[in-house]
XYZ file of C-alpha atoms in Angstrom:
726
model
C 11.966 -18.181 19.381
C 11.314 -14.450 17.110
C 14.974 -14.715 15.946
C 14.398 -18.249 15.286
C 11.131 -17.432 13.369
C 12.540 -13.985 11.978
C 15.935 -16.309 10.674
C 13.318 -19.373 9.555
C 11.078 -16.846 7.678
C 14.126 -14.943 5.793
C 15.057 -18.548 4.909
C 11.933 -19.931 3.372
C 11.649 -16.420 1.348
C 15.157 -17.811 -0.022
C 14.497 -20.705 -0.558
C 14.578 -22.484 -4.281
C 15.131 -18.605 -5.231
C 18.327 -18.859 -7.677
C 16.628 -22.492 -9.724
C 13.295 -20.054 -9.634
C 15.124 -16.998 -10.408
C 16.545 -19.035 -13.979
C 12.902 -19.612 -15.342
C 11.708 -16.289 -15.885
C 10.318 -15.236 -18.865
C 10.094 -18.908 -19.740
C 7.468 -20.974 -21.205
C 6.454 -24.024 -18.463
C 4.169 -26.458 -18.026
C 3.290 -27.697 -13.970
C 1.244 -29.559 -12.140
C -0.404 -29.632 -9.168
C -4.203 -29.566 -7.208
C -6.149 -26.378 -6.740
C -6.639 -25.266 -2.850
C -7.833 -21.086 -4.393
C -9.718 -20.079 -7.199
C -10.403 -15.940 -7.905
C -12.009 -15.092 -10.202
C -12.999 -11.992 -11.867
C -15.353 -10.734 -14.725
C -12.375 -11.017 -17.125
C -9.391 -13.181 -15.698
C -9.071 -15.683 -12.936
C -6.784 -16.730 -10.577
C -5.179 -20.803 -10.287
C -3.910 -21.350 -6.959
C -1.888 -25.420 -7.048
C -0.126 -26.503 -4.372
C 1.864 -29.978 -4.089
C 3.783 -29.146 -7.544
C 5.787 -30.150 -9.942
C 7.814 -28.023 -12.994
C 8.561 -29.273 -16.456
C 11.107 -27.623 -17.998
C 12.535 -29.014 -21.242
C 12.326 -31.776 -20.102
C 13.294 -31.662 -16.715
C 11.399 -31.951 -13.869
C 11.417 -30.357 -10.232
C 9.489 -30.609 -6.847
C 8.059 -28.287 -5.363
C 7.853 -27.899 -1.874
C 4.806 -28.876 0.119
C 3.726 -25.606 1.695
C 4.578 -23.607 -1.775
C 1.772 -22.486 -4.427
C 2.146 -21.114 -7.806
C -0.290 -18.575 -8.362
C -0.892 -18.666 -12.566
C -3.002 -15.826 -14.293
C -5.348 -16.791 -17.265
C -8.430 -15.626 -19.942
C -10.295 -18.385 -19.224
C -12.821 -18.326 -16.830
C -14.338 -21.634 -16.158
C -14.535 -22.682 -12.144
C -12.492 -25.656 -11.542
C -13.148 -28.601 -8.208
C -11.008 -28.018 -5.592
C -8.532 -30.630 -5.477
C -8.794 -31.570 -8.453
C -5.353 -31.830 -10.830
C -3.858 -29.732 -12.895
C -1.945 -29.376 -15.886
C -1.071 -25.527 -16.463
C 1.283 -24.425 -19.294
C 1.943 -20.748 -18.792
C 4.714 -18.047 -18.909
C 6.938 -18.004 -15.222
C 6.628 -13.941 -13.943
C 9.048 -12.547 -12.340
C 7.923 -10.888 -8.858
C 8.451 -7.491 -8.726
C 10.326 -6.043 -5.752
C 9.626 -2.213 -4.521
C 11.632 0.237 -6.664
C 10.907 2.952 -4.302
C 10.122 4.195 -0.629
C 6.827 3.439 0.349
C 5.970 1.590 -2.928
C 3.676 -1.556 -2.152
C 6.588 -5.297 -2.385
C 4.232 -7.291 -3.543
C 7.093 -10.363 -4.091
C 7.187 -9.711 -0.301
C 3.165 -10.173 -0.820
C 3.693 -13.053 -2.354
C 6.911 -14.829 -0.153
C 4.362 -14.618 2.898
C 1.202 -15.966 1.315
C 3.446 -18.973 0.670
C 3.840 -18.434 -3.473
C 7.037 -19.625 -4.987
C 5.732 -19.275 -8.453
C 3.809 -16.936 -10.530
C 2.657 -17.737 -14.274
C 1.434 -15.169 -16.735
C -0.776 -16.606 -20.168
C -1.475 -19.591 -17.883
C -3.981 -22.330 -20.293
C -5.389 -25.736 -18.893
C -4.335 -28.397 -20.466
C -5.876 -31.241 -18.659
C -7.860 -31.978 -15.430
C -8.155 -34.953 -12.779
C -10.890 -36.137 -12.388
C -10.815 -36.340 -7.905
C -11.451 -33.799 -6.041
C -12.032 -33.050 -2.322
C -16.212 -32.880 -2.317
C -16.400 -31.505 1.308
C -14.402 -27.698 0.715
C -15.860 -27.693 -2.793
C -19.242 -28.168 -1.150
C -18.141 -25.280 0.339
C -16.608 -22.981 -2.937
C -20.132 -23.682 -4.173
C -22.084 -22.494 -0.714
C -19.908 -19.107 -1.321
C -20.860 -18.431 -5.328
C -24.400 -18.760 -4.592
C -23.979 -16.497 -1.621
C -22.044 -14.447 -4.420
C -24.967 -14.236 -6.047
C -27.678 -13.892 -4.006
C -26.377 -10.658 -2.504
C -25.885 -9.033 -5.969
C -29.516 -10.017 -6.003
C -30.544 -9.320 -3.346
C -28.746 -6.387 -2.118
C -27.782 -4.094 -5.193
C -24.127 -3.943 -7.218
C -22.825 -2.689 -4.721
C -23.447 -3.650 -1.259
C -23.326 -6.631 -2.976
C -20.111 -5.866 -3.260
C -19.042 -4.980 0.356
C -21.300 -7.665 1.886
C -18.817 -10.469 -0.045
C -16.493 -8.818 1.260
C -17.381 -8.744 4.877
C -19.277 -12.091 5.277
C -17.346 -14.720 2.068
C -13.623 -12.523 2.056
C -14.001 -12.128 -1.435
C -12.529 -8.485 -2.218
C -11.764 -8.344 -5.944
C -15.799 -6.618 -6.971
C -15.044 -3.986 -4.721
C -15.391 -0.812 -5.668
C -12.379 1.095 -5.825
C -13.476 4.380 -3.802
C -15.277 2.491 -1.354
C -12.786 0.550 -0.509
C -10.460 3.865 -0.018
C -13.469 5.526 2.018
C -12.714 3.166 4.502
C -9.443 3.061 4.780
C -9.588 6.962 4.781
C -11.447 6.517 7.671
C -9.818 3.972 9.530
C -12.806 1.525 9.329
C -11.154 -0.641 6.866
C -10.796 -3.669 8.667
C -14.799 -4.682 8.600
C -14.015 -5.042 4.893
C -12.923 -8.142 6.076
C -13.322 -11.796 7.520
C -12.275 -10.793 11.395
C -12.047 -12.344 14.918
C -15.292 -9.683 15.127
C -16.492 -11.196 12.560
C -15.925 -15.012 13.601
C -16.738 -14.084 16.981
C -20.378 -12.527 16.874
C -21.418 -15.505 15.206
C -19.718 -18.660 16.339
C -21.627 -17.260 20.084
C -24.159 -15.805 18.810
C -25.071 -19.723 17.134
C -23.582 -20.971 20.525
C -25.805 -19.154 22.419
C -28.687 -20.138 20.157
C -28.055 -23.851 20.309
C -28.378 -22.940 23.928
C -31.055 -21.477 24.605
C -32.137 -24.267 22.679
C -31.920 -26.780 25.317
C -28.658 -28.362 23.493
C -25.968 -29.439 25.991
C -22.818 -27.398 26.051
C -20.533 -30.512 24.384
C -23.734 -30.550 21.218
C -23.763 -26.684 21.438
C -19.710 -26.438 21.672
C -18.987 -28.916 18.845
C -21.936 -27.663 16.085
C -20.991 -23.984 17.447
C -17.126 -24.974 16.540
C -17.368 -27.353 12.847
C -19.441 -24.423 11.623
C -16.725 -21.756 12.157
C -14.079 -24.157 10.812
C -16.818 -24.717 8.062
C -17.157 -21.483 7.616
C -13.080 -20.878 7.555
C -12.314 -23.017 4.968
C -15.684 -21.998 2.716
C -13.520 -18.078 3.140
C -10.125 -19.009 2.791
C -8.609 -19.214 6.268
C -7.137 -15.661 5.856
C -4.655 -15.335 9.348
C -7.555 -13.107 11.678
C -9.861 -15.270 10.423
C -7.404 -17.917 11.500
C -6.561 -16.494 14.964
C -10.420 -15.465 15.471
C -11.275 -19.516 15.300
C -8.146 -20.852 17.196
C -9.344 -18.133 19.587
C -12.944 -19.642 19.142
C -11.831 -23.132 19.322
C -10.050 -22.212 22.786
C -13.261 -20.795 24.223
C -14.946 -22.754 23.763
C -12.730 -26.050 24.691
C -12.603 -23.739 28.180
C -15.909 -24.637 28.531
C -15.943 -27.918 27.926
C -13.497 -28.952 30.448
C -14.749 -25.985 33.041
C -11.361 -24.081 32.822
C -11.408 -20.148 32.557
C -10.722 -18.681 29.058
C -7.664 -16.101 29.067
C -7.693 -14.213 26.159
C -4.076 -13.437 26.123
C -3.398 -17.183 26.652
C -5.313 -17.918 23.376
C -3.946 -15.138 21.603
C -0.448 -16.396 22.600
C -1.322 -19.995 21.020
C -2.961 -18.511 18.210
C -0.297 -16.562 17.109
C 2.339 -19.618 17.643
C 0.316 -22.032 16.234
C 0.300 -19.327 12.880
C 4.481 -18.923 12.927
C 4.777 -22.230 13.094
C 3.549 -23.844 9.970
C 4.723 -19.995 8.537
C 7.406 -17.346 9.969
C 6.875 -15.385 7.328
C 3.910 -14.148 9.103
C 5.600 -12.302 11.905
C 6.668 -9.689 8.790
C 2.345 -9.706 7.932
C 0.323 -6.167 8.354
C -2.727 -7.758 8.639
C -0.313 -10.788 11.215
C 0.177 -8.307 13.512
C -3.048 -5.290 13.049
C -4.968 -8.489 13.552
C -3.035 -9.664 17.033
C -2.080 -6.271 18.257
C -5.607 -4.639 17.741
C -6.829 -8.275 19.787
C -3.951 -7.696 22.170
C -4.649 -3.493 23.283
C -8.843 -4.582 24.196
C -6.997 -7.338 26.802
C -4.371 -5.843 27.572
C -4.103 -1.902 27.078
C -7.734 -1.578 27.980
C -8.626 -2.082 30.931
C -5.444 -0.669 31.977
C -6.557 2.643 30.353
C -10.083 1.450 31.999
C -8.788 2.169 35.840
C -7.427 5.042 34.764
C -10.365 6.887 33.901
C -11.836 5.072 36.588
C -15.431 5.591 34.970
C -19.138 3.281 35.022
C -19.855 5.665 31.120
C -20.497 3.349 29.167
C -19.596 5.279 26.434
C -16.387 6.939 28.091
C -15.846 2.679 27.838
C -16.204 1.948 23.890
C -14.305 4.635 23.454
C -11.241 3.886 26.246
C -11.327 -0.208 24.600
C -11.816 1.904 20.722
C -8.746 3.970 22.049
C -6.402 1.510 23.197
C -7.104 -0.658 19.778
C -5.386 2.269 18.112
C -2.893 2.518 20.329
C -2.159 -0.158 19.884
C -1.758 -0.887 16.528
C -0.479 2.971 15.430
C 2.592 2.246 15.054
C 1.930 -0.260 12.469
C -0.677 1.325 10.619
C 2.112 3.998 10.130
C 4.861 1.506 9.146
C 2.826 0.173 6.398
C -0.163 3.120 5.433
C 2.369 6.351 6.860
C -1.236 8.028 7.809
C -4.268 7.852 10.275
C -7.192 8.815 10.284
C -7.696 11.070 13.331
C -11.271 10.738 13.695
C -11.102 6.527 13.703
C -11.235 5.933 17.096
C -14.676 8.130 17.915
C -16.126 6.426 13.665
C -15.492 3.075 15.654
C -17.917 4.049 17.842
C -20.970 3.881 16.003
C -19.590 1.898 13.208
C -18.148 -0.873 15.401
C -21.470 -1.593 17.392
C -23.701 -1.598 14.296
C -21.907 -4.553 12.490
C -23.601 -6.833 14.161
C -27.305 -5.770 12.426
C -25.383 -5.969 9.147
C -23.375 -9.236 10.121
C -26.833 -10.532 11.232
C -29.030 -9.335 8.438
C -26.914 -10.088 5.751
C -26.167 -13.840 6.585
C -30.038 -14.251 7.401
C -30.734 -12.033 4.233
C -28.214 -14.818 1.903
C -29.492 -17.016 3.466
C -33.153 -16.402 2.436
C -32.754 -15.281 -0.450
C -30.950 -18.709 -2.112
C -34.175 -19.645 -2.145
C -37.105 -16.723 -2.441
C -35.592 -13.301 -3.774
C -37.915 -11.010 -2.020
C -37.562 -12.742 1.292
C -33.868 -11.890 1.310
C -34.696 -8.352 -0.265
C -36.479 -7.806 3.181
C -34.510 -9.546 5.262
C -31.324 -7.717 3.913
C -33.411 -4.439 4.322
C -31.920 -2.676 7.450
C -27.923 -3.918 5.900
C -28.517 -1.389 2.652
C -29.597 1.392 4.989
C -26.268 0.933 7.593
C -24.402 0.786 4.384
C -25.483 3.665 3.295
C -25.304 5.844 6.905
C -21.043 4.532 7.170
C -20.314 5.684 3.100
C -22.366 9.494 4.434
C -20.208 9.741 7.653
C -16.930 8.330 6.101
C -17.750 11.155 3.353
C -18.281 13.525 6.356
C -15.726 12.886 8.345
C -13.399 13.486 5.488
C -14.854 17.051 5.762
C -12.941 17.852 8.568
C -10.038 19.017 8.683
C -6.755 17.360 10.203
C -9.231 13.755 8.984
C -5.665 11.988 7.681
C -2.910 13.063 9.289
C 0.450 12.220 7.328
C 3.691 11.343 9.363
C 5.763 8.887 7.899
C 7.276 5.508 7.608
C 8.204 5.193 11.656
C 12.088 3.501 12.501
C 13.066 0.426 14.145
C 14.325 2.287 17.255
C 10.882 4.433 17.329
C 7.984 1.546 17.448
C 10.890 -0.503 20.243
C 10.919 2.674 22.203
C 6.396 3.712 22.281
C 5.598 -0.512 22.480
C 8.405 -0.091 25.348
C 6.340 2.891 26.994
C 3.061 1.682 26.416
C 4.015 -1.938 28.114
C 5.648 0.392 31.363
C 2.612 2.104 31.442
C 0.541 -1.756 31.788
C 3.126 -2.450 34.478
C 2.429 0.553 36.623
C 0.561 -0.530 39.788
C -3.289 1.573 39.472
C -3.560 3.448 42.643
C -4.135 6.729 43.490
C -0.316 7.678 43.756
C 0.316 6.720 40.465
C -2.864 7.303 38.689
C -1.608 11.294 37.254
C 1.671 10.277 36.034
C 0.616 7.087 34.569
C -1.458 9.695 32.562
C 1.378 12.065 31.603
C 3.329 8.975 30.797
C 0.426 7.996 28.117
C 0.498 11.177 27.046
C 4.171 11.986 26.845
C 4.351 9.008 24.458
C 1.490 9.314 22.634
C 2.728 12.387 21.663
C 6.427 11.508 20.998
C 5.096 9.452 18.335
C 2.938 11.948 16.234
C 6.402 14.301 16.585
C 8.726 11.793 16.822
C 9.565 12.652 12.441
C 13.484 13.330 12.294
C 13.620 16.976 10.455
C 16.476 17.117 7.448
C 19.683 18.599 8.192
C 20.370 19.161 4.601
C 19.150 18.951 0.942
C 17.504 15.031 0.188
C 16.823 14.487 -3.375
C 14.988 11.821 -4.801
C 14.837 10.663 -8.256
C 11.744 7.972 -7.861
C 11.593 5.286 -10.571
C 8.480 5.461 -11.939
C 9.937 2.916 -15.649
C 10.103 5.080 -18.982
C 9.442 8.972 -17.202
C 10.529 10.716 -14.037
C 9.457 11.812 -11.015
C 11.504 13.969 -8.830
C 11.315 14.789 -5.455
C 13.479 18.082 -2.908
C 13.109 18.961 0.449
C 15.337 20.563 1.413
C 16.355 21.357 5.328
C 14.251 24.565 6.024
C 10.645 22.296 5.523
C 10.208 23.085 1.847
C 9.241 20.116 -0.606
C 9.074 20.433 -4.094
C 7.893 17.681 -6.567
C 9.572 17.717 -10.320
C 7.218 15.929 -13.023
C 5.279 13.083 -12.272
C 4.480 10.234 -14.467
C 5.093 7.512 -16.948
C 4.576 5.637 -20.384
C 4.890 2.194 -19.236
C 4.002 2.222 -15.247
C -0.439 2.215 -14.751
C -1.442 4.501 -11.938
C 1.621 5.842 -11.443
C 0.350 8.385 -9.191
C -1.198 6.958 -6.686
C 0.611 3.039 -6.637
C 4.736 5.435 -6.662
C 4.348 8.872 -6.452
C 1.788 9.146 -3.622
C 3.337 6.414 -1.563
C 6.441 7.246 -1.884
C 5.733 11.504 -0.613
C 3.111 9.618 2.008
C 6.222 7.066 3.489
C 8.728 10.295 3.835
C 5.917 11.921 6.117
C 4.766 15.510 3.153
C 1.690 16.281 3.695
C 2.496 18.822 1.537
C 4.220 20.115 -1.128
C 5.036 23.235 -1.566
C 5.698 23.586 -5.266
C 4.839 21.289 -8.417
C 6.660 21.547 -11.595
C 5.810 20.563 -14.402
C 8.660 20.539 -17.574
C 6.472 19.841 -19.864
C 3.097 18.224 -21.159
C 4.331 14.804 -22.292
C 2.543 11.915 -21.207
C 5.927 10.692 -19.416
C 5.958 13.476 -16.897
C 2.168 14.622 -16.206
C -0.255 11.520 -16.139
C 0.720 10.686 -12.690
C 0.369 14.121 -11.472
C -3.081 14.228 -13.862
C -4.031 11.331 -11.584
C -3.473 12.739 -8.476
C -5.196 16.443 -9.151
C -8.422 14.339 -11.158
C -8.676 12.383 -7.520
C -8.343 16.041 -5.180
C -11.177 16.540 -3.116
C -11.105 19.943 -0.972
C -11.954 19.893 3.131
C -13.006 22.394 4.617
C -10.049 23.664 6.143
C -8.936 24.289 2.223
C -6.687 21.250 1.788
C -6.644 17.689 0.139
C -8.875 15.102 2.123
C -7.628 12.630 -0.534
C -3.606 12.256 0.185
C -1.540 15.127 0.262
C -2.201 18.916 -0.507
C -0.404 21.677 -3.493
C 0.498 24.774 -2.656
C 1.942 25.586 -5.630
C 1.512 24.565 -9.396
C 4.647 25.946 -11.337
C 4.229 25.365 -15.235
C 6.476 26.835 -18.063
C 5.547 30.215 -19.650
C 4.218 29.398 -23.272
C 3.128 31.455 -25.619
C 0.727 27.998 -27.119
C -0.781 26.257 -25.025
C -1.867 23.237 -26.239
C -4.703 21.604 -25.227
C -3.032 19.230 -21.953
C -0.977 22.590 -20.611
C -4.991 23.838 -20.038
C -6.038 21.037 -18.980
C -3.902 20.565 -16.063
C -4.045 24.624 -15.501
C -7.841 24.269 -14.735
C -7.670 21.474 -12.475
C -5.296 22.496 -10.506
C -7.450 26.233 -10.208
C -10.318 24.137 -9.811
C -8.880 22.873 -6.669
C -7.993 26.124 -5.522
C -4.316 25.212 -6.282
C -2.477 28.814 -6.365
C -1.239 28.275 -9.823
C 2.328 30.625 -11.247
C 4.728 30.273 -14.509
C 7.964 29.617 -14.942
C 9.939 31.822 -17.686
C 14.095 32.067 -17.833
C 15.260 34.073 -14.644
C 12.501 32.904 -12.571
C 13.684 32.284 -9.306
C 13.308 30.888 -5.859
C 14.455 31.861 -2.582
C 14.821 29.540 0.849
C 18.011 30.874 2.938
C 20.809 28.644 0.805
C 18.729 26.870 -1.340
C 17.069 27.940 -4.730
C 15.433 27.024 -7.906
C 16.260 29.083 -10.683
C 14.883 28.594 -14.251
C 17.160 28.337 -16.991
C 15.077 27.496 -19.860
C 12.076 28.646 -21.847
C 11.997 32.114 -22.017
C 8.736 33.179 -21.499
C 8.171 33.738 -25.791
C 8.174 30.339 -26.546
C 6.514 29.334 -29.174
C 7.898 25.859 -30.963
C 5.894 23.692 -31.626
C 8.209 20.476 -30.089
C 7.111 20.120 -26.437
C 10.757 18.729 -25.883
C 12.557 22.085 -27.100
C 10.176 24.222 -24.679
C 11.112 21.889 -21.230
C 11.390 23.752 -18.366
C 15.318 23.652 -17.577
C 16.134 24.518 -13.323
C 18.987 24.647 -11.508
C 18.916 24.179 -8.143
C 21.270 25.021 -5.854
C 22.168 24.891 -1.960
C 25.067 26.880 -0.575
C 27.863 24.886 -2.898
C 25.709 22.611 -4.136
C 24.226 22.391 -7.698
C 22.157 19.493 -9.893
C 20.806 20.370 -13.286
C 17.311 19.498 -14.063
C 17.373 18.685 -17.711
C 14.035 17.645 -18.093
C 13.582 16.613 -22.155
C 15.092 19.626 -23.561
C 16.990 19.217 -26.353
C 17.773 20.433 -30.353
C 17.199 24.186 -29.771
C 16.573 24.435 -26.506
C 20.040 23.096 -26.028
C 21.691 25.435 -27.880
C 19.668 28.065 -25.908
C 21.020 26.796 -22.875
C 24.936 26.634 -24.256
C 24.897 30.755 -24.755
C 23.340 31.627 -20.695
C 25.419 32.949 -18.658
C 23.939 31.163 -15.899
C 24.868 27.810 -17.137
C 26.920 26.997 -14.669
C 29.361 23.565 -13.440
C 26.500 20.894 -11.836
C 27.468 18.523 -9.554
C 24.364 16.273 -10.701
C 23.329 16.389 -13.868
C 19.126 14.052 -14.457
C 20.223 13.399 -18.076
C 17.609 14.709 -20.686
C 15.080 13.135 -22.604
C 15.906 10.037 -20.653
C 18.737 9.232 -22.273
C 17.806 9.558 -25.863
C 20.238 9.653 -28.830
C 20.476 13.623 -29.709
C 20.515 14.827 -25.802
C 23.511 16.423 -23.909
C 25.849 17.005 -26.728
C 29.763 17.638 -25.658
C 29.132 21.321 -26.079
C 26.953 20.629 -23.127
C 28.803 18.607 -21.030
C 31.962 20.281 -21.100
C 29.950 23.312 -20.219
C 28.479 21.613 -17.003
C 31.540 19.627 -15.939
C 28.711 16.867 -13.571
C 30.371 14.036 -11.167
C 26.906 12.351 -11.482
C 24.860 11.743 -14.123
C 21.182 10.438 -13.292
C 18.898 8.547 -16.114
C 15.108 7.843 -15.824
C 13.993 4.838 -18.092
C 12.164 1.817 -18.463
C 13.543 -1.774 -18.992
C 13.462 -2.778 -22.191
C 11.271 0.667 -23.124
C 10.507 0.958 -26.514
C 12.543 3.501 -27.854
C 15.357 2.390 -26.529
C 16.545 4.131 -23.351
C 19.568 5.197 -22.929
C 21.454 5.174 -26.097
C 24.588 3.670 -26.540
C 25.818 7.225 -27.733
C 25.013 8.982 -25.666
C 26.354 6.374 -22.226
C 30.130 7.378 -24.527
C 28.982 10.841 -24.121
C 28.787 10.932 -20.172
C 31.948 7.879 -19.593
C 34.571 10.396 -22.255
C 33.092 12.968 -19.641
C 33.939 11.202 -16.739
C 30.511 11.728 -15.358
C 29.188 8.754 -13.626
C 26.154 7.527 -14.172
C 23.564 5.908 -12.228
C 19.758 4.045 -13.635
C 16.523 4.293 -11.976
C 15.810 0.978 -13.765
C 19.330 -0.724 -12.428
C 18.862 1.118 -8.718
C 15.310 2.184 -8.604
C 14.837 5.381 -6.255
C 18.226 7.197 -6.343
C 18.702 8.401 -2.991
C 21.065 12.105 -3.232
C 21.748 13.704 -0.237
C 24.043 17.218 0.691
C 24.866 19.117 3.680
C 25.661 21.816 0.687
C 29.170 20.703 0.278
C 29.532 16.730 -0.243
C 27.161 14.793 -1.147
C 26.735 10.996 -1.291
C 23.927 8.663 -3.062
C 22.620 5.698 -2.693
C 19.355 3.197 -4.859
C 16.955 1.368 -3.336
C 17.961 -1.806 -4.949
C 21.559 -0.833 -4.317
C 21.781 0.427 -1.011
C 25.538 0.232 -1.065
C 26.823 4.449 -0.779
C 28.877 6.086 -3.742
C 30.213 9.370 -1.157
C 32.082 11.975 -3.698
């Protein structure tokens, strides 16, 4: 069945992709019914279903289960289910260009979104709409306004995420804080919320003397309405199905089996949308319940104790152990103290939900009453924030492991399955403990060591970013910026490093101070937060920052220098002749000389030559003009296997005389698609062809990874994984 679901999901993802791709960047008109609307202060997102498309007088039908997402500046709130006619520009759904980068295209496909339109303009609206759903939408908007009035902006955004499922206005810092500490699950409407609310309502009605049938029916209808109001996310859908099974079991006088209910929920969701089998939210939601229902009892038998705190700890640990491979697969790191923190957070959630709902309802009638009832939430959320900040100060608060391979995940779950199947008695008790410990330890140390050089030229758009991993465990990064990709540091560079399991960079080189080489690095340095161990609590740590030694330092140079020193990063200054040596791996600086005083940043660009045994890469930065002339007169300039082409392939960089001396086999070009500079220039490409250089670009291939044992090398791209051996 899983195989069928995978095949169905893959087929579904590719369905109609051939003809929709022909509409990219074209102006089209769509007609469909509004099933969801998300609004911020400046924009609107409309989700349409039962769509038809008109392009060049031709009409196309979209399958009923598919949606079209429309971004528009029109902030009008339209009625649920109303028929909208919208004109906009069809946007290509972006595929990831780097390991670790968020896969927006896959995300949209999982959500059933067939097409995305930008600059949408609503031309016509129908008069008919869905009255019940519109009533629930109106209630959600009223609750949002009430939370803002009675709880304040920050707490209101958290309560809106927890209770209404809307995260658009959630403070990014708060969201990041919860994620870093392993408690981000409370920001989503989950089984925990549904169970607490549904069971509390059911018990209240029973205490009022209402029969099981009526109280169960009322609770079930209320939870379905709540799910509909909040958008029926995958975890909400699972929880509602399981809650309905719980009620049905009570009505029929049968025993409620949580594993059977979980399996039924999974089957129902996957039959509707098989693509959820590859969704992080789906996998984590179901595995968390499975861990609590199956693994936790096994652990309680092993560590037999009547201590309630220990039992709670074991349940939390069981959930963590069951979900950790999936967490690492999608997010690459684990919050080491998340288990302990959840022991405090989860019990208090019942108070947050209870007082949050009570305050929200009371606030609809009386603002002072709402403020009074919601006040406990203020203190509890404040406690959450305080604990998160404090925990991040501890050593190893976040451990970056990297993305595990599929065989590691399978082996991990096989060991856990074996643990659950072993009979729990005195004879096997100690054995089970050792099996468990071995399984956990195995997974934590299972990152495969680098056996040769691995160099990755990242796809950062119009800019540069190069990662070098040596077999001796030395991790280096050269430049990191982009002029056309926003937040390139947090969206592309840092996720890549984490996916590779890089906890710290030994050396971070900056060739020169142009924004397309440093703004991603600046972003990471500005978010840098030292913990008690002197490491970066917010992400990847940096040990040494290496800057070109110049006679004159400009404003950006001084700013990045000061940021590094503030964060206890040792700053080194490289000039011609300087070298870093680690076994048979070395970095040599060929340019600039220490007295360089040119006003042109590109001419002063740091040029590096990396050598591993007989394998050599020439990293040219943006050097050109007088800088290249000085290089060609240097005795240190040697033949290189790979040339990182200077200045993104500009017209005047990399002259014939330079190519004759370096004689590279492969040239790497890093530039943005349809950039305003016209990179790479055709004259430069002709020079590479005439010199017999095979060139690859990050625009066409995505991140380009070169591996070498010091003698031979191969290269493959993220978007075109076919290997080229040299």
